């Protein structure tokens, strides 16, 4: 990993071809994409990085907004002299990717949204706000146990205890204030995107996992209906972190889309 000079963002840039940027979710870091990168770098230049307040990125702000995260990416792209890119955003990363595509349509070639919230009900939003309060008082460790249950099937957690320990470590290593600030963006950020996603102009694919109840297939359908000519794919049985539990199922859903758009490969 390398630390950018401009905004102290920790990043990795590998492979050759059109640039694909991978944006991780709350509490995680760029390592969550390790099951996608080997296939992607065969035909693309892949940029993965740690969001503000996550991983090895040095936190320089006291308060975050979607714009904070979008600006972080713009500064990193400018430093790397990358003019255009495609975005693959997971959960919070999917919100940041949507905001980027709206604000910087001239730099966005394609957009893929993975298991990301949209237009929550009052009940759904209040549940997330309660978790934000827990994190604020007790730190990231207070929410991680229930998070793992929402993110993976029970069978997977039983069969992969070391991976669960690793992901728990990612989350609990986050500094409390930064984690809470990012969690607030996750809780409220979809409000500013609900209607504005109609302005997204690039080819878009929305992917949902069938048992991801916090970022449901219903939300994905609503997003795809609002984004002009968006495609949608729903993968059954998997939960929120299906891209780690069953990488092949997720890769098969979105990598052919990138090849079709960026390489004109319809195979």
GROMACS .gro file of C-alpha atoms in nm:
model
  267
    1UNK     CA    1   0.000   0.000   0.000
    2UNK     CA    2   0.107   0.357  -0.071
    3UNK     CA    3   0.010   0.680   0.109
    4UNK     CA    4  -0.093   0.966  -0.119
    5UNK     CA    5   0.092   1.293  -0.074
    6UNK     CA    6  -0.210   1.519  -0.111
    7UNK     CA    7  -0.472   1.380   0.128
    8UNK     CA    8  -0.289   1.097   0.310
    9UNK     CA    9  -0.508   0.829   0.154
   10UNK     CA   10  -0.377   0.472   0.164
   11UNK     CA   11  -0.418   0.310  -0.177
   12UNK     CA   12  -0.308   0.036  -0.414
   13UNK     CA   13  -0.294   0.073  -0.794
   14UNK     CA   14  -0.239  -0.249  -0.990
   15UNK     CA   15  -0.304  -0.391  -1.336
   16UNK     CA   16  -0.339  -0.228  -1.677
   17UNK     CA   17  -0.633  -0.108  -1.884
   18UNK     CA   18  -0.934   0.113  -1.810
   19UNK     CA   19  -0.935   0.223  -1.446
   20UNK     CA   20  -1.181   0.058  -1.205
   21UNK     CA   21  -1.208   0.209  -0.857
   22UNK     CA   22  -1.323  -0.010  -0.566
   23UNK     CA   23  -1.494   0.163  -0.271
   24UNK     CA   24  -1.537  -0.042   0.047
   25UNK     CA   25  -1.804  -0.026   0.316
   26UNK     CA   26  -1.828   0.117   0.667
   27UNK     CA   27  -1.567  -0.004   0.914
   28UNK     CA   28  -1.387  -0.213   0.653
   29UNK     CA   29  -1.087  -0.134   0.434
   30UNK     CA   30  -0.958  -0.197   0.084
   31UNK     CA   31  -0.855  -0.554   0.174
   32UNK     CA   32  -1.220  -0.660   0.151
   33UNK     CA   33  -1.178  -0.664  -0.230
   34UNK     CA   34  -0.901  -0.926  -0.232
   35UNK     CA   35  -1.132  -1.185  -0.389
   36UNK     CA   36  -1.223  -0.953  -0.678
   37UNK     CA   37  -0.883  -0.804  -0.762
   38UNK     CA   38  -0.712  -1.110  -0.922
   39UNK     CA   39  -0.976  -1.136  -1.194
   40UNK     CA   40  -1.012  -0.761  -1.242
   41UNK     CA   41  -0.642  -0.690  -1.294
   42UNK     CA   42  -0.632  -0.930  -1.589
   43UNK     CA   43  -0.798  -0.658  -1.800
   44UNK     CA   44  -0.827  -0.344  -1.588
   45UNK     CA   45  -0.617  -0.104  -1.384
   46UNK     CA   46  -0.761  -0.138  -1.033
   47UNK     CA   47  -0.750   0.139  -0.773
   48UNK     CA   48  -0.856   0.040  -0.424
   49UNK     CA   49  -0.813   0.264  -0.125
   50UNK     CA   50  -0.912   0.320   0.238
   51UNK     CA   51  -1.193   0.568   0.292
   52UNK     CA   52  -1.153   0.863   0.528
   53UNK     CA   53  -1.101   0.740   0.883
   54UNK     CA   54  -1.057   0.378   0.774
   55UNK     CA   55  -0.765   0.140   0.743
   56UNK     CA   56  -0.432   0.316   0.695
   57UNK     CA   57  -0.573   0.643   0.562
   58UNK     CA   58  -0.475   0.926   0.795
   59UNK     CA   59  -0.787   1.103   0.920
   60UNK     CA   60  -0.759   1.480   0.878
   61UNK     CA   61  -1.123   1.583   0.932
   62UNK     CA   62  -1.347   1.607   1.236
   63UNK     CA   63  -1.673   1.567   1.048
   64UNK     CA   64  -1.765   1.375   0.734
   65UNK     CA   65  -2.027   1.411   0.463
   66UNK     CA   66  -2.078   1.241   0.130
   67UNK     CA   67  -1.896   1.536  -0.024
   68UNK     CA   68  -1.598   1.470   0.204
   69UNK     CA   69  -1.565   1.119   0.064
   70UNK     CA   70  -1.623   1.230  -0.296
   71UNK     CA   71  -1.356   1.498  -0.261
   72UNK     CA   72  -1.114   1.242  -0.117
   73UNK     CA   73  -1.150   1.033  -0.433
   74UNK     CA   74  -1.125   1.331  -0.669
   75UNK     CA   75  -0.801   1.442  -0.501
   76UNK     CA   76  -0.659   1.091  -0.525
   77UNK     CA   77  -0.752   1.056  -0.893
   78UNK     CA   78  -0.600   1.395  -0.970
   79UNK     CA   79  -0.278   1.305  -0.789
   80UNK     CA   80  -0.258   0.981  -0.989
   81UNK     CA   81  -0.345   1.168  -1.311
   82UNK     CA   82  -0.647   0.946  -1.375
   83UNK     CA   83  -0.904   1.140  -1.573
   84UNK     CA   84  -1.182   0.882  -1.616
   85UNK     CA   85  -1.278   0.575  -1.418
   86UNK     CA   86  -1.550   0.325  -1.343
   87UNK     CA   87  -1.673   0.288  -0.988
   88UNK     CA   88  -1.766  -0.024  -0.794
   89UNK     CA   89  -1.912   0.081  -0.459
   90UNK     CA   90  -2.020  -0.146  -0.176
   91UNK     CA   91  -2.270  -0.024   0.088
   92UNK     CA   92  -2.136   0.314   0.208
   93UNK     CA   93  -1.900   0.295  -0.089
   94UNK     CA   94  -2.203   0.259  -0.313
   95UNK     CA   95  -2.344   0.583  -0.175
   96UNK     CA   96  -2.014   0.761  -0.236
   97UNK     CA   97  -1.998   0.617  -0.588
   98UNK     CA   98  -2.350   0.741  -0.668
   99UNK     CA   99  -2.267   1.087  -0.538
  100UNK     CA  100  -1.944   1.091  -0.743
  101UNK     CA  101  -2.130   0.986  -1.059
  102UNK     CA  102  -2.382   1.266  -1.010
  103UNK     CA  103  -2.128   1.538  -0.938
  104UNK     CA  104  -1.858   1.424  -1.180
  105UNK     CA  105  -2.042   1.265  -1.469
  106UNK     CA  106  -1.766   1.370  -1.709
  107UNK     CA  107  -1.520   1.148  -1.522
  108UNK     CA  108  -1.745   0.844  -1.468
  109UNK     CA  109  -1.745   0.574  -1.735
  110UNK     CA  110  -1.957   0.316  -1.555
  111UNK     CA  111  -2.114   0.261  -1.212
  112UNK     CA  112  -2.177  -0.056  -1.016
  113UNK     CA  113  -2.368  -0.038  -0.688
  114UNK     CA  114  -2.336  -0.338  -0.456
  115UNK     CA  115  -2.567  -0.390  -0.157
  116UNK     CA  116  -2.616  -0.021  -0.087
  117UNK     CA  117  -2.905   0.154   0.095
  118UNK     CA  118  -3.168   0.362  -0.079
  119UNK     CA  119  -3.468   0.556   0.051
  120UNK     CA  120  -3.494   0.383   0.389
  121UNK     CA  121  -3.825   0.373   0.573
  122UNK     CA  122  -3.846   0.562   0.903
  123UNK     CA  123  -3.818   0.231   1.088
  124UNK     CA  124  -3.511   0.124   0.891
  125UNK     CA  125  -3.341   0.460   0.942
  126UNK     CA  126  -3.410   0.462   1.315
  127UNK     CA  127  -3.250   0.118   1.348
  128UNK     CA  128  -2.931   0.249   1.186
  129UNK     CA  129  -2.938   0.564   1.402
  130UNK     CA  130  -2.956   0.347   1.713
  131UNK     CA  131  -2.643   0.163   1.601
  132UNK     CA  132  -2.471   0.498   1.547
  133UNK     CA  133  -2.553   0.590   1.907
  134UNK     CA  134  -2.414   0.256   2.028
  135UNK     CA  135  -2.092   0.313   1.838
  136UNK     CA  136  -2.061   0.669   1.968
  137UNK     CA  137  -2.089   0.559   2.330
  138UNK     CA  138  -1.916   0.223   2.329
  139UNK     CA  139  -1.700   0.224   2.014
  140UNK     CA  140  -1.696   0.001   1.703
  141UNK     CA  141  -1.680  -0.318   1.912
  142UNK     CA  142  -2.036  -0.255   2.033
  143UNK     CA  143  -2.184  -0.313   1.688
  144UNK     CA  144  -1.956  -0.572   1.532
  145UNK     CA  145  -2.119  -0.888   1.671
  146UNK     CA  146  -2.461  -0.811   1.529
  147UNK     CA  147  -2.301  -0.678   1.210
  148UNK     CA  148  -2.136  -1.013   1.137
  149UNK     CA  149  -2.473  -1.185   1.172
  150UNK     CA  150  -2.627  -0.942   0.923
  151UNK     CA  151  -2.335  -0.974   0.684
  152UNK     CA  152  -2.283  -1.353   0.661
  153UNK     CA  153  -2.494  -1.664   0.670
  154UNK     CA  154  -2.473  -1.861   0.995
  155UNK     CA  155  -2.321  -2.159   0.817
  156UNK     CA  156  -2.041  -1.947   0.672
  157UNK     CA  157  -1.952  -1.797   1.010
  158UNK     CA  158  -1.932  -2.143   1.168
  159UNK     CA  159  -1.712  -2.277   0.888
  160UNK     CA  160  -1.485  -1.971   0.864
  161UNK     CA  161  -1.408  -1.853   1.220
  162UNK     CA  162  -1.067  -1.708   1.130
  163UNK     CA  163  -1.214  -1.489   0.859
  164UNK     CA  164  -1.477  -1.363   1.104
  165UNK     CA  165  -1.197  -1.278   1.349
  166UNK     CA  166  -1.010  -1.093   1.075
  167UNK     CA  167  -1.311  -0.882   0.977
  168UNK     CA  168  -1.390  -0.812   1.342
  169UNK     CA  169  -1.034  -0.685   1.372
  170UNK     CA  170  -1.080  -0.450   1.077
  171UNK     CA  171  -1.383  -0.292   1.239
  172UNK     CA  172  -1.256  -0.267   1.594
  173UNK     CA  173  -0.929  -0.110   1.478
  174UNK     CA  174  -1.118   0.199   1.364
  175UNK     CA  175  -1.084   0.509   1.580
  176UNK     CA  176  -1.412   0.576   1.760
  177UNK     CA  177  -1.483   0.934   1.646
  178UNK     CA  178  -1.395   0.867   1.282
  179UNK     CA  179  -1.602   0.548   1.277
  180UNK     CA  180  -1.902   0.722   1.429
  181UNK     CA  181  -1.876   1.013   1.186
  182UNK     CA  182  -1.867   0.775   0.890
  183UNK     CA  183  -2.158   0.577   1.037
  184UNK     CA  184  -2.367   0.896   1.043
  185UNK     CA  185  -2.305   0.940   0.672
  186UNK     CA  186  -2.423   0.584   0.614
  187UNK     CA  187  -2.733   0.650   0.825
  188UNK     CA  188  -2.838   0.975   0.658
  189UNK     CA  189  -2.659   1.001   0.323
  190UNK     CA  190  -2.917   0.815   0.118
  191UNK     CA  191  -3.159   1.104   0.181
  192UNK     CA  192  -2.968   1.336  -0.052
  193UNK     CA  193  -2.939   1.063  -0.316
  194UNK     CA  194  -3.298   0.938  -0.325
  195UNK     CA  195  -3.414   1.166  -0.604
  196UNK     CA  196  -3.086   1.296  -0.745
  197UNK     CA  197  -2.982   0.955  -0.880
  198UNK     CA  198  -3.210   1.026  -1.176
  199UNK     CA  199  -2.920   1.246  -1.295
  200UNK     CA  200  -2.676   0.956  -1.325
  201UNK     CA  201  -2.582   0.943  -1.693
  202UNK     CA  202  -2.335   0.653  -1.720
  203UNK     CA  203  -2.410   0.282  -1.771
  204UNK     CA  204  -2.514   0.148  -1.430
  205UNK     CA  205  -2.559  -0.193  -1.273
  206UNK     CA  206  -2.730  -0.239  -0.935
  207UNK     CA  207  -2.654  -0.566  -0.752
  208UNK     CA  208  -2.832  -0.692  -0.440
  209UNK     CA  209  -2.812  -1.008  -0.230
  210UNK     CA  210  -3.140  -1.181  -0.158
  211UNK     CA  211  -3.099  -1.196   0.221
  212UNK     CA  212  -2.941  -0.855   0.276
  213UNK     CA  213  -3.235  -0.705   0.460
  214UNK     CA  214  -3.071  -0.371   0.543
  215UNK     CA  215  -2.984  -0.308   0.178
  216UNK     CA  216  -3.263  -0.508   0.027
  217UNK     CA  217  -3.341  -0.624  -0.326
  218UNK     CA  218  -3.645  -0.395  -0.303
  219UNK     CA  219  -3.412  -0.098  -0.254
  220UNK     CA  220  -3.206  -0.213  -0.552
  221UNK     CA  221  -3.513  -0.235  -0.773
  222UNK     CA  222  -3.616   0.116  -0.670
  223UNK     CA  223  -3.268   0.248  -0.753
  224UNK     CA  224  -3.262   0.075  -1.090
  225UNK     CA  225  -3.603   0.220  -1.173
  226UNK     CA  226  -3.478   0.573  -1.102
  227UNK     CA  227  -3.138   0.554  -1.273
  228UNK     CA  228  -3.181   0.586  -1.651
  229UNK     CA  229  -3.141   0.249  -1.827
  230UNK     CA  230  -2.985   0.086  -1.521
  231UNK     CA  231  -2.953  -0.292  -1.508
  232UNK     CA  232  -3.023  -0.497  -1.197
  233UNK     CA  233  -2.915  -0.836  -1.067
  234UNK     CA  234  -3.031  -1.006  -0.747
  235UNK     CA  235  -2.822  -1.293  -0.611
  236UNK     CA  236  -3.026  -1.530  -0.393
  237UNK     CA  237  -2.939  -1.663  -0.044
  238UNK     CA  238  -2.637  -1.441   0.025
  239UNK     CA  239  -2.629  -1.164   0.285
  240UNK     CA  240  -2.456  -0.824   0.296
  241UNK     CA  241  -2.094  -0.941   0.250
  242UNK     CA  242  -2.175  -1.192  -0.018
  243UNK     CA  243  -1.872  -1.070  -0.213
  244UNK     CA  244  -1.654  -1.232   0.055
  245UNK     CA  245  -1.874  -1.532   0.131
  246UNK     CA  246  -1.923  -1.629  -0.233
  247UNK     CA  247  -1.690  -1.418  -0.449
  248UNK     CA  248  -1.765  -1.614  -0.765
  249UNK     CA  249  -2.136  -1.531  -0.749
  250UNK     CA  250  -2.066  -1.159  -0.710
  251UNK     CA  251  -1.784  -1.149  -0.964
  252UNK     CA  252  -2.002  -1.323  -1.220
  253UNK     CA  253  -2.268  -1.058  -1.161
  254UNK     CA  254  -2.057  -0.748  -1.215
  255UNK     CA  255  -1.728  -0.818  -1.396
  256UNK     CA  256  -1.895  -0.909  -1.729
  257UNK     CA  257  -2.078  -0.575  -1.708
  258UNK     CA  258  -1.746  -0.389  -1.687
  259UNK     CA  259  -1.607  -0.590  -1.977
  260UNK     CA  260  -1.914  -0.515  -2.187
  261UNK     CA  261  -1.902  -0.141  -2.120
  262UNK     CA  262  -1.527  -0.078  -2.114
  263UNK     CA  263  -1.395  -0.347  -2.349
  264UNK     CA  264  -1.701  -0.406  -2.572
  265UNK     CA  265  -1.679  -0.769  -2.468
  266UNK     CA  266  -2.023  -0.937  -2.486
  267UNK     CA  267  -1.899  -1.292  -2.431
   0.00000   0.00000   0.00000
